[in-house]
CSV table of C-alpha atoms in Angstrom, one decimal:
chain,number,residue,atom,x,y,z
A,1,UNK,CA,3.7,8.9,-16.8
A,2,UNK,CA,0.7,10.4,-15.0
A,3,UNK,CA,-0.6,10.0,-11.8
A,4,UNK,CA,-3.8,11.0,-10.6
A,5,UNK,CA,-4.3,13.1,-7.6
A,6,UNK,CA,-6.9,14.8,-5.8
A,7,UNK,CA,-8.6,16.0,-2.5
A,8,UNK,CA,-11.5,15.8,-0.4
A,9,UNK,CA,-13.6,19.4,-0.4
A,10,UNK,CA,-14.1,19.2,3.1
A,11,UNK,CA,-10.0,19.0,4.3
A,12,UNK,CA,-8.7,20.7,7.3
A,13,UNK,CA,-6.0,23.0,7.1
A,14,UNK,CA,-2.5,21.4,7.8
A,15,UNK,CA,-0.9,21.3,11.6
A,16,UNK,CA,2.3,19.9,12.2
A,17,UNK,CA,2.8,17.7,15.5
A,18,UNK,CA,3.6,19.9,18.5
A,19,UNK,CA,7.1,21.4,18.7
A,20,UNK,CA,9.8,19.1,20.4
A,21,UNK,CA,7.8,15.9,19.7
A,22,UNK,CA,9.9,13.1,18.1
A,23,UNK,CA,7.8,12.5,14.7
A,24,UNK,CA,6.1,9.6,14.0
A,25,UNK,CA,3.9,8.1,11.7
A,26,UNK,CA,0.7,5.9,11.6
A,27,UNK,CA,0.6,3.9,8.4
A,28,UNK,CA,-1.9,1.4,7.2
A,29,UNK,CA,-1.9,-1.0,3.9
A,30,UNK,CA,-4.9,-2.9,2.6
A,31,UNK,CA,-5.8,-4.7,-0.4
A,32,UNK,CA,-9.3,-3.1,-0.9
A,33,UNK,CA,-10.5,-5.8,-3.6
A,34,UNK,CA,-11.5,-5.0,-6.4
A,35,UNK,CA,-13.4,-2.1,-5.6
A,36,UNK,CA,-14.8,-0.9,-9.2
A,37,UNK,CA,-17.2,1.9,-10.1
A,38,UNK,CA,-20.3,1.4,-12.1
A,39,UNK,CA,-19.2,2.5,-15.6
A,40,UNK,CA,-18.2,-0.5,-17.8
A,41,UNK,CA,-14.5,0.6,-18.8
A,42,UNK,CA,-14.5,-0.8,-22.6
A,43,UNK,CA,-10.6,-0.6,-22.0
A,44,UNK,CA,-10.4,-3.4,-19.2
A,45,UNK,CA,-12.0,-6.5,-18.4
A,46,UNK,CA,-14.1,-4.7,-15.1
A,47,UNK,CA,-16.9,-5.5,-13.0
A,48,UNK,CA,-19.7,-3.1,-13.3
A,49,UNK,CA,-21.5,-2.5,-10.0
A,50,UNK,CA,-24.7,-1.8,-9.1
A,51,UNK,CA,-25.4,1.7,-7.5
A,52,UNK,CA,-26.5,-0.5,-4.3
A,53,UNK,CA,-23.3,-2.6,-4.5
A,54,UNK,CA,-21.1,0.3,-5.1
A,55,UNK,CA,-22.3,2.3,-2.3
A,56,UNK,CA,-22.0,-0.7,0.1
A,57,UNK,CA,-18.1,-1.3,-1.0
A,58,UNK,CA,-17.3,2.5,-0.9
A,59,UNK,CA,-19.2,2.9,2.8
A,60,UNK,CA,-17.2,-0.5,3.9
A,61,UNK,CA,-14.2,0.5,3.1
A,62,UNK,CA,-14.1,4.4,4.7
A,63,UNK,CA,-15.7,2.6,7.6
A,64,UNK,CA,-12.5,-0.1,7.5
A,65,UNK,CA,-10.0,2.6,7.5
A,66,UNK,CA,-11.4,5.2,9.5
A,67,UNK,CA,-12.6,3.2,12.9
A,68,UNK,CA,-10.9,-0.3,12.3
A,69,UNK,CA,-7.6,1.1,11.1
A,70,UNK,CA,-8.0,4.8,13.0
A,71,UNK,CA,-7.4,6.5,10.2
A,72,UNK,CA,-3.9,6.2,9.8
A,73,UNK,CA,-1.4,9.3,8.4
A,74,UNK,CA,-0.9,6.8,5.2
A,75,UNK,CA,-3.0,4.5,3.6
A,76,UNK,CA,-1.5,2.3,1.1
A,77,UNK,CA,-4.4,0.4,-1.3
A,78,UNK,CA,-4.6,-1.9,-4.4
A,79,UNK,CA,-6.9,-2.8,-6.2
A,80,UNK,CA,-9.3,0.2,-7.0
A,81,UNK,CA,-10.2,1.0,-10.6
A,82,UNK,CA,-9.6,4.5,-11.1
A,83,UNK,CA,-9.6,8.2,-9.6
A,84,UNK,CA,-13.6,8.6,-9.1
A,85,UNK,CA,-13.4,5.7,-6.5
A,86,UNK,CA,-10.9,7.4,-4.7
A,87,UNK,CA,-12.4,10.5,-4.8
A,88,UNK,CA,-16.1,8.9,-3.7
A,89,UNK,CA,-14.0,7.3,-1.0
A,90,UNK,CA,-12.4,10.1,0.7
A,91,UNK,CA,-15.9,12.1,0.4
A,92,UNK,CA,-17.4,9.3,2.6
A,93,UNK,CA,-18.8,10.9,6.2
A,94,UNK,CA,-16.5,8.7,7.8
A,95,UNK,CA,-13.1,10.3,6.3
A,96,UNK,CA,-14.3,13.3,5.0
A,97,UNK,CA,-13.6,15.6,7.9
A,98,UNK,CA,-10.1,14.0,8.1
A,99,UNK,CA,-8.2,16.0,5.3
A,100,UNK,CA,-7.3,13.1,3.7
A,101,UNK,CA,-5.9,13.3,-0.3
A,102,UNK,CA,-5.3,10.4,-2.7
A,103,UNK,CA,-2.9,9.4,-4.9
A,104,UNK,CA,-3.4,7.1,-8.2
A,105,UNK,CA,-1.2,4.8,-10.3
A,106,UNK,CA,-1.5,5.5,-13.9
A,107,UNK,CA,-1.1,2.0,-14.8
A,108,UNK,CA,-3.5,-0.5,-14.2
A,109,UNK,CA,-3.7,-3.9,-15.6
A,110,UNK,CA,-6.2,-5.6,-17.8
A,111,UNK,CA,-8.9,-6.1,-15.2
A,112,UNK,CA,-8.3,-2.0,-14.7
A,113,UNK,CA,-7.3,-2.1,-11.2
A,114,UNK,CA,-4.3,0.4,-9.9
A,115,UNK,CA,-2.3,1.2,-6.6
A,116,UNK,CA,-3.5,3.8,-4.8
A,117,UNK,CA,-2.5,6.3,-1.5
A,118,UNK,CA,-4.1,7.7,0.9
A,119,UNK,CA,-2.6,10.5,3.3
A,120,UNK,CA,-4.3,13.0,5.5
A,121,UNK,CA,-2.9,16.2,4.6
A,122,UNK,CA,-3.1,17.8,7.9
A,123,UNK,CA,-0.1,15.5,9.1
A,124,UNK,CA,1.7,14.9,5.8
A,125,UNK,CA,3.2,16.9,2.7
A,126,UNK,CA,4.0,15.4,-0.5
A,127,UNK,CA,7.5,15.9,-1.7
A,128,UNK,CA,8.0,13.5,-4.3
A,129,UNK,CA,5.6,10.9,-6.3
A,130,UNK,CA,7.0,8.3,-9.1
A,131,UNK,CA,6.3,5.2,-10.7
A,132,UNK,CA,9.4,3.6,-11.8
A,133,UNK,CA,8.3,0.3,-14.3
A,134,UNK,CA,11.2,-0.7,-16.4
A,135,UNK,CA,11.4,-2.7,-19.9
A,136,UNK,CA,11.4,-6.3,-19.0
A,137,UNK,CA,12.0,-9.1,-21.7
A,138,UNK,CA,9.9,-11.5,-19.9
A,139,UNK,CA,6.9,-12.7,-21.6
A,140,UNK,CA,4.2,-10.3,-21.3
A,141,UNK,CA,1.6,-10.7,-18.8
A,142,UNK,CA,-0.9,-9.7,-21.6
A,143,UNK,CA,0.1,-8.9,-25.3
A,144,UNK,CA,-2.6,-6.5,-26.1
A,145,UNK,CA,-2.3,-4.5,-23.0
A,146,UNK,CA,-0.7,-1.0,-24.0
A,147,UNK,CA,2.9,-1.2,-22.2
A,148,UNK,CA,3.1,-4.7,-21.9
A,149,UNK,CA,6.6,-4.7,-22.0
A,150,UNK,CA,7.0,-3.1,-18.7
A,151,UNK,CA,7.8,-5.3,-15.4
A,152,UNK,CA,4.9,-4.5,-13.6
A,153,UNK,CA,1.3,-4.6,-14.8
A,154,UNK,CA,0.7,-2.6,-11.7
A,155,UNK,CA,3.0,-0.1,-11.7
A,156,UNK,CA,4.4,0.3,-7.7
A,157,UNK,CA,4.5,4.1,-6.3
A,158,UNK,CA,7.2,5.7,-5.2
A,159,UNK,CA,5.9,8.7,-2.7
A,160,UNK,CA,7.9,10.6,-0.2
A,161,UNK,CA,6.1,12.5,2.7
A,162,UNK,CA,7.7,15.2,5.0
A,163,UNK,CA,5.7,15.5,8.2
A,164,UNK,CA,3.3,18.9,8.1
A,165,UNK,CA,4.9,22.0,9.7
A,166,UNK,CA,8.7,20.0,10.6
A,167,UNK,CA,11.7,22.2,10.9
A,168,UNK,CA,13.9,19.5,9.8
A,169,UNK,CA,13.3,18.7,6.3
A,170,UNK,CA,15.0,15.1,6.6
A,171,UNK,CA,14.3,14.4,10.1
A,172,UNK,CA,10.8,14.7,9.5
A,173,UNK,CA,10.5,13.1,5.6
A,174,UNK,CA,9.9,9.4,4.6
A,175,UNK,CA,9.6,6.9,1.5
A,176,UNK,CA,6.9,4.5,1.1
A,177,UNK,CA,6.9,2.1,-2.0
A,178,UNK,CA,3.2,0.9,-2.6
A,179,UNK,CA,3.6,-2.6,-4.1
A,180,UNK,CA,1.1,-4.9,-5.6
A,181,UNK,CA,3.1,-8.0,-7.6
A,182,UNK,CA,2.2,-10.3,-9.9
A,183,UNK,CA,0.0,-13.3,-8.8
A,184,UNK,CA,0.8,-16.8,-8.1
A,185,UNK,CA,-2.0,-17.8,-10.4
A,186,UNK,CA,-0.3,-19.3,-13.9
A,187,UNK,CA,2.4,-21.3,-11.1
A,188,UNK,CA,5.9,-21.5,-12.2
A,189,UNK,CA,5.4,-19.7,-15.4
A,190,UNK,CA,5.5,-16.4,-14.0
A,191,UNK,CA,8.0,-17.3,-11.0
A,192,UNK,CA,10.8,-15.5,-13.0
A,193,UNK,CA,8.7,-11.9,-13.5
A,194,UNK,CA,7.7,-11.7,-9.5
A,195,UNK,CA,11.5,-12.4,-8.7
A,196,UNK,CA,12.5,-10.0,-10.9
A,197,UNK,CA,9.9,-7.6,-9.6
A,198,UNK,CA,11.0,-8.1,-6.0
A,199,UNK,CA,15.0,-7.5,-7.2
A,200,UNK,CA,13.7,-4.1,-8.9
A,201,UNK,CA,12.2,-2.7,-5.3
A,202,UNK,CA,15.3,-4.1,-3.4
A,203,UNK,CA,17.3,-2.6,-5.7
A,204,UNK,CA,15.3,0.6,-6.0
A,205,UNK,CA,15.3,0.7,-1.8
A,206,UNK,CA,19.2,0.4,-2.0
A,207,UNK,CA,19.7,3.1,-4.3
A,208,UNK,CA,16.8,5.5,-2.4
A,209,UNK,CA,18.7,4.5,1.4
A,210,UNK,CA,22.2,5.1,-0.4
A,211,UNK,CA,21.3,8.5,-1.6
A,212,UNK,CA,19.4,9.6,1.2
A,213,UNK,CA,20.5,7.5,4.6
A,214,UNK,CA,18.4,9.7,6.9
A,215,UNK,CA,15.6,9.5,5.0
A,216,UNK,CA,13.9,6.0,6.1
A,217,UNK,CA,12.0,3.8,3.2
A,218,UNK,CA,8.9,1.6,4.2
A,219,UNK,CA,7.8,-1.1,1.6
A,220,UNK,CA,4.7,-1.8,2.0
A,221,UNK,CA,1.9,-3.3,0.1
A,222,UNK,CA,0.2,-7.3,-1.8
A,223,UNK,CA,3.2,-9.2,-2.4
A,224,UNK,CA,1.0,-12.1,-3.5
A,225,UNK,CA,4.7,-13.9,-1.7
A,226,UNK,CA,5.3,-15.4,1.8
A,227,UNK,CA,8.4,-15.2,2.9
A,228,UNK,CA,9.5,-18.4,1.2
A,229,UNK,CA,8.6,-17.1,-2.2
A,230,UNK,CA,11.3,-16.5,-4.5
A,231,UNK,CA,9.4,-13.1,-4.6
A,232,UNK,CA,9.6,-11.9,-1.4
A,233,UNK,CA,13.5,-13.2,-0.8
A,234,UNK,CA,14.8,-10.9,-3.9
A,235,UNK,CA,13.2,-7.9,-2.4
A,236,UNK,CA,14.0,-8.8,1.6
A,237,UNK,CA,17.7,-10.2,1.0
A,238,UNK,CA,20.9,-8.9,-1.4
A,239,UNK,CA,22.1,-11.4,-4.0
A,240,UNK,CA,25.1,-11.8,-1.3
A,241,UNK,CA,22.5,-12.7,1.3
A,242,UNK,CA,22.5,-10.3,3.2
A,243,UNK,CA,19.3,-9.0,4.8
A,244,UNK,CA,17.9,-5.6,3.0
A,245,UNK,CA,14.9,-4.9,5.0
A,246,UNK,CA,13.2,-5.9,7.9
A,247,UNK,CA,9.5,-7.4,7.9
A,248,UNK,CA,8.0,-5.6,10.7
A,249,UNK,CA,5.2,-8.2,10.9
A,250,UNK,CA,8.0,-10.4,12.1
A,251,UNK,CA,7.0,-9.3,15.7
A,252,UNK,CA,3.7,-10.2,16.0
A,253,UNK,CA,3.0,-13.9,17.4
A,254,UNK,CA,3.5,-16.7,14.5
A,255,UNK,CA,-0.2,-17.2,15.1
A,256,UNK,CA,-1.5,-14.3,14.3
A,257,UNK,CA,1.1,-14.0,10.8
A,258,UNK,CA,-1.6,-13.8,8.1
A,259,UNK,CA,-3.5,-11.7,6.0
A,260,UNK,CA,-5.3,-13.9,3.7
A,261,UNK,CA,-7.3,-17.1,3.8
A,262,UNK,CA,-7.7,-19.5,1.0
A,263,UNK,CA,-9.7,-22.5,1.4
A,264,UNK,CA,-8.4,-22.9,5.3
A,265,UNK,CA,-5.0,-22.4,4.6
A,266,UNK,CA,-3.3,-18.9,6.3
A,267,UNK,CA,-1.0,-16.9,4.3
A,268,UNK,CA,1.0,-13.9,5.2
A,269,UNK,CA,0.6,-12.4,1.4
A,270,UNK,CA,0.7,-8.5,3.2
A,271,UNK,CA,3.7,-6.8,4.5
A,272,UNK,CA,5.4,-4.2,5.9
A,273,UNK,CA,9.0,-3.5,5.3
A,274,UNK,CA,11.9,-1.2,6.8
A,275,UNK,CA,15.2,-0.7,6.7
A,276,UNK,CA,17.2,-2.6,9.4
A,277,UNK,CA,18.2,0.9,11.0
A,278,UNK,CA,14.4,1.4,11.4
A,279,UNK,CA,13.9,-1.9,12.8
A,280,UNK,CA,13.7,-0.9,16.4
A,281,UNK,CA,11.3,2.0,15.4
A,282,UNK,CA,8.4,0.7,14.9
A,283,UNK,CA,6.6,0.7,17.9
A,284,UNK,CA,3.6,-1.1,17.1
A,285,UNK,CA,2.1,-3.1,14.0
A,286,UNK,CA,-1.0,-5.5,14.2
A,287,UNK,CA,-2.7,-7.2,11.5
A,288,UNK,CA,-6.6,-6.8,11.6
A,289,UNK,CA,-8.2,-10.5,11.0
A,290,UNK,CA,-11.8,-9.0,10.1
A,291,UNK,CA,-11.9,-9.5,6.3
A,292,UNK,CA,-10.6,-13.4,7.3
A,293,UNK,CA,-13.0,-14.5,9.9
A,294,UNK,CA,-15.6,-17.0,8.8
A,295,UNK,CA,-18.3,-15.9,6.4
A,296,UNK,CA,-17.0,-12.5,6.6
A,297,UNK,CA,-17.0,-12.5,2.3
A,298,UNK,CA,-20.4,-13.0,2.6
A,299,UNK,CA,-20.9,-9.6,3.9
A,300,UNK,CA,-19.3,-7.8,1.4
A,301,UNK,CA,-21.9,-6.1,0.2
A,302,UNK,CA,-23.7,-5.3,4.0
A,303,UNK,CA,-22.9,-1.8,4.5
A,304,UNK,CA,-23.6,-2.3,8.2
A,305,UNK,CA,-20.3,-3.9,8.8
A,306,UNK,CA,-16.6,-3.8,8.6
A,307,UNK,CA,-16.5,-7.2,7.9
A,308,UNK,CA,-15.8,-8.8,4.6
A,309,UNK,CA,-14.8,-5.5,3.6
A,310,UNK,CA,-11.9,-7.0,1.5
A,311,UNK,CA,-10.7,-10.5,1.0
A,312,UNK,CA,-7.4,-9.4,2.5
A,313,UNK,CA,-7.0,-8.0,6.3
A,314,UNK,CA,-5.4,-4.6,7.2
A,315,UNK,CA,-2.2,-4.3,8.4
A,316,UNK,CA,-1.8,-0.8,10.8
A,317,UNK,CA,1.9,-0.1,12.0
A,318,UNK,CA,3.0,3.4,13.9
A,319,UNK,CA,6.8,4.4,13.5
A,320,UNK,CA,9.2,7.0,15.1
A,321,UNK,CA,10.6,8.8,11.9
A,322,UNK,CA,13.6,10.2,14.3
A,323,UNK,CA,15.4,6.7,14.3
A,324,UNK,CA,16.8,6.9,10.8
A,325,UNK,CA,18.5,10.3,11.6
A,326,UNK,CA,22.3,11.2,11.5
A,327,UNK,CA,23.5,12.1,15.2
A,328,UNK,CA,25.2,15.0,13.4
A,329,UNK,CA,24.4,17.1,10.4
């Protein structure tokens, strides 16, 4: 397994958060779409953009996350093609100055798109990156692809961040699972291989919570599943029923529960997850409806706007990291 990482030249030395402060984190998720560069990958099935185009997309999106979001501590994305994006992105004026590194999957699927992470290093350390993709029997979401016998054709990412300059090496420390599932597109065919990929995370956020109760674990990323999909119900819920995490997007006004629009009709296709001891920590989470607006995809290549940056709106959540602590150690 490798996963790409890199920085921006430009990054700030790290601070921790004053001493005595109760940590807390900002963390944003967005599916970028299919941001690609303008190589042709003879590997994958990519778009190939312009110079003009690509520029556009990369200034959108650093524009998106650094005044729309306010440049949260973690970023989680999907859908960008490979480490040269990333790198382009975090070199924008707009987050440059802002120490912020990236992470890359090392498994992207046949259109070449990957999960990727975001985190200002002046806030965060990294601790621990993985990308767990077992062997599945399911039928293959594409037989030539190399590794098509794995569960995921976008391999999640496992990263655990410790708060820069904490004393307390669990109080301060966190585990985010970057998700981007399977589709709906092929229907029922594929219902089986997103259930099974949601029982994997809930069974991977189990075993992470068991081992390490203090240490809190956010899931976060594209679903593709509201929460009636079979999908989403084996990650949220326990084959006994019981209730594994807590969609933190649960709190905002039943109106305002969507991330995607398709032909008029609102979905919810984005989420945020924690553990029900972490439920009452999260002290704020909104869902940015400027990539859903009307005729905002026709601007996605106006670099003078925010809008239509993605097809998919940001979600931006801030949570005290304290919550998930033992009263005793």
């Amino acid at each position: 397994m490798q996963l790409g990482t890199g920085t921006a030249t430009t990054s700030r030395a790290a601070a921790g958060a004053a001493p005595g402060d109760e940590p807390r984190v900002t963390i944003g998720q967005l599916n970028a779409w299919n941001v690609f560069d303008t190589e042709d990958d003879p590997h994958s099935r990519d778009t190939v953009y312009t110079p003009e185009q690509y520029h556009a997309r990369t200034v959108k999106l650093a524009g998106m996350i650094a005044r729309d979001m306010g440049a949260p501590d973690v970023v989680t994305l999907q859908e960008i093609e490979n480490e040269r994006v990333l790198q382009d992105l975090i070199s924008m004026p707009q987050l440059a100055g802002l120490g912020y590194h990236y992470l890359v999957s090392g498994k992207a699927d046949t259109r070449g798109i990957r999960n990727a992470i975001l985190y200002r290093s002046t806030r965060l350390t990294l601790r621990s990156l993985e990308e767990p993709n077992p062997v599945t029997t399911l039928p293959p979401e594409d037989p030539k692809l190399i590794g098509s016998d794995r569960l995921f054709a976008r391999a999640s990412m496992v990263a655990t961040f410790g708060m820069a300059g904490a004393d307390d090496a669990h109080y301060a420390a966190f585990t985010i699972i970057n998700n981007h599932f399977k589709s709906k597109l092929g229907g029922d065919f594929w219902e089986p291989r997103r259930k099974a990929q949601g029982a994997f995370i809930g069974g991977l956020v189990d075993a992470l919570h068991g081992a390490e109760p203090s240490i809190p674990v956010f899931v976060v990323g594209d679903l593709n599943a509201t929460w009636n999909d079979g999908a989403y119900q084996s990650l949220q819920r326990r084959a006994d029923g019981s209730a594994r995490l807590h969609d933190a997007l649960s709190a905002l006004p039943e109106s305002d529960r969507y991330s995607y629009v398709y032909r008029g009709q609102k979905d919810l296709l984005d989420h945020l997850l924690v553990t029900p001891d972490m439920q009452d920590a999260v002290e704020s989470v909104q869902i940015l409806h400027r990539n859903t607006q009307k005729d905002s995809l026709k601007k996605r290549f106006n670099s003078r706007t925010t809008f239509g940056t993605s097809d998919h709106d940001p979600i931006v959540a801030s949570i005290r990291l304290g919550a998930a602590a033992p009263k005793q150690r």
